[in-house]
Amino acid sequence: MSDEETKSDPIIIKKYANRRLYNTGSSSYITLDHLGEMTRAGVDFKVVDAKSGDDITRSVLTQIIMEEENRGQTMLPTPFLRQLIAMYGDSMQSMVPPYLEASMAALRRNQEQFRKSMAGAFNPFEAIAKQNMAMFEAAASMMSGKNPPEGSPPADEASELADLKREMAELQAKLEKLGKK
């Protein structure tokens, strides 16, 4: 068997009558919490009934969701659950699984885009902070009569920095006054 085939094969988890789960990949007993962690990590697994060999992955995943919901990690609002239950037996029932899968895939893509944009949003602040620090160092060195550090902004930028700091202090004072009203 090649490495690619091994990677694509799901780990087999055996569920015994006593509710114990056995991970055949690690040769150890695990809990539902472990399966939840594996799911969040993107590990592919299949849960089978140890006696019959039936695939019971869906019911075990549902059980994990129920445990998370009972712990207060609620993601499934009551109206959504009611609507989902109402779809059972409906003529449109067969349309629900692919629709939910497509919706979750879109949510995952949006979540990833949001994370990337938030990470990018903080980088400009870092650059501004570095620039401000360089201007502060240049101003401090000018006041002490030393040569400014290499790569420091010119003196006129240092005076602009002082003006900006003064303006920011004034704005802060105004904001504090407005907050007290």
PDB file of N, CA and C in Angstrom, residues 106-119:
ATOM      1  N   ALA A 106     -19.283  27.032   2.392  1.00  0.00           N
ATOM      2  CA  ALA A 106     -19.219  28.483   2.180  1.00  0.00           C
ATOM      3  C   ALA A 106     -18.856  29.197   3.481  1.00  0.00           C
ATOM      4  N   LEU A 107     -19.420  28.744   4.589  1.00  0.00           N
ATOM      5  CA  LEU A 107     -19.105  29.343   5.886  1.00  0.00           C
ATOM      6  C   LEU A 107     -17.625  29.171   6.211  1.00  0.00           C
ATOM      7  N   ARG A 108     -17.085  27.975   5.948  1.00  0.00           N
ATOM      8  CA  ARG A 108     -15.666  27.723   6.198  1.00  0.00           C
ATOM      9  C   ARG A 108     -14.785  28.643   5.353  1.00  0.00           C
ATOM     10  N   ARG A 109     -15.155  28.817   4.057  1.00  0.00           N
ATOM     11  CA  ARG A 109     -14.375  29.704   3.185  1.00  0.00           C
ATOM     12  C   ARG A 109     -14.435  31.139   3.710  1.00  0.00           C
ATOM     13  N   ASN A 110     -15.630  31.591   4.087  1.00  0.00           N
ATOM     14  CA  ASN A 110     -15.778  32.945   4.608  1.00  0.00           C
ATOM     15  C   ASN A 110     -14.994  33.122   5.903  1.00  0.00           C
ATOM     16  N   GLN A 111     -15.020  32.109   6.747  1.00  0.00           N
ATOM     17  CA  GLN A 111     -14.286  32.157   8.010  1.00  0.00           C
ATOM     18  C   GLN A 111     -12.791  32.299   7.741  1.00  0.00           C
ATOM     19  N   GLU A 112     -12.274  31.555   6.788  1.00  0.00           N
ATOM     20  CA  GLU A 112     -10.854  31.617   6.454  1.00  0.00           C
ATOM     21  C   GLU A 112     -10.501  32.983   5.873  1.00  0.00           C
ATOM     22  N   GLN A 113     -11.355  33.515   4.999  1.00  0.00           N
ATOM     23  CA  GLN A 113     -11.116  34.846   4.430  1.00  0.00           C
ATOM     24  C   GLN A 113     -11.126  35.901   5.532  1.00  0.00           C
ATOM     25  N   PHE A 114     -12.047  35.769   6.481  1.00  0.00           N
ATOM     26  CA  PHE A 114     -12.134  36.713   7.584  1.00  0.00           C
ATOM     27  C   PHE A 114     -10.862  36.673   8.420  1.00  0.00           C
ATOM     28  N   ARG A 115     -10.398  35.464   8.720  1.00  0.00           N
ATOM     29  CA  ARG A 115      -9.160  35.321   9.497  1.00  0.00           C
ATOM     30  C   ARG A 115      -7.978  35.959   8.776  1.00  0.00           C
ATOM     31  N   LYS A 116      -7.885  35.731   7.461  1.00  0.00           N
ATOM     32  CA  LYS A 116      -6.777  36.308   6.692  1.00  0.00           C
ATOM     33  C   LYS A 116      -6.879  37.823   6.671  1.00  0.00           C
ATOM     34  N   SER A 117      -8.086  38.351   6.496  1.00  0.00           N
ATOM     35  CA  SER A 117      -8.228  39.807   6.443  1.00  0.00           C
ATOM     36  C   SER A 117      -7.945  40.432   7.800  1.00  0.00           C
ATOM     37  N   MET A 118      -8.319  39.759   8.881  1.00  0.00           N
ATOM     38  CA  MET A 118      -8.022  40.289  10.213  1.00  0.00           C
ATOM     39  C   MET A 118      -6.518  40.267  10.482  1.00  0.00           C
ATOM     40  N   ALA A 119      -5.850  39.229  10.031  1.00  0.00           N
ATOM     41  CA  ALA A 119      -4.395  39.158  10.209  1.00  0.00           C
ATOM     42  C   ALA A 119      -3.739  40.279   9.422  1.00  0.00           C
TER      43      ALA A 119
END
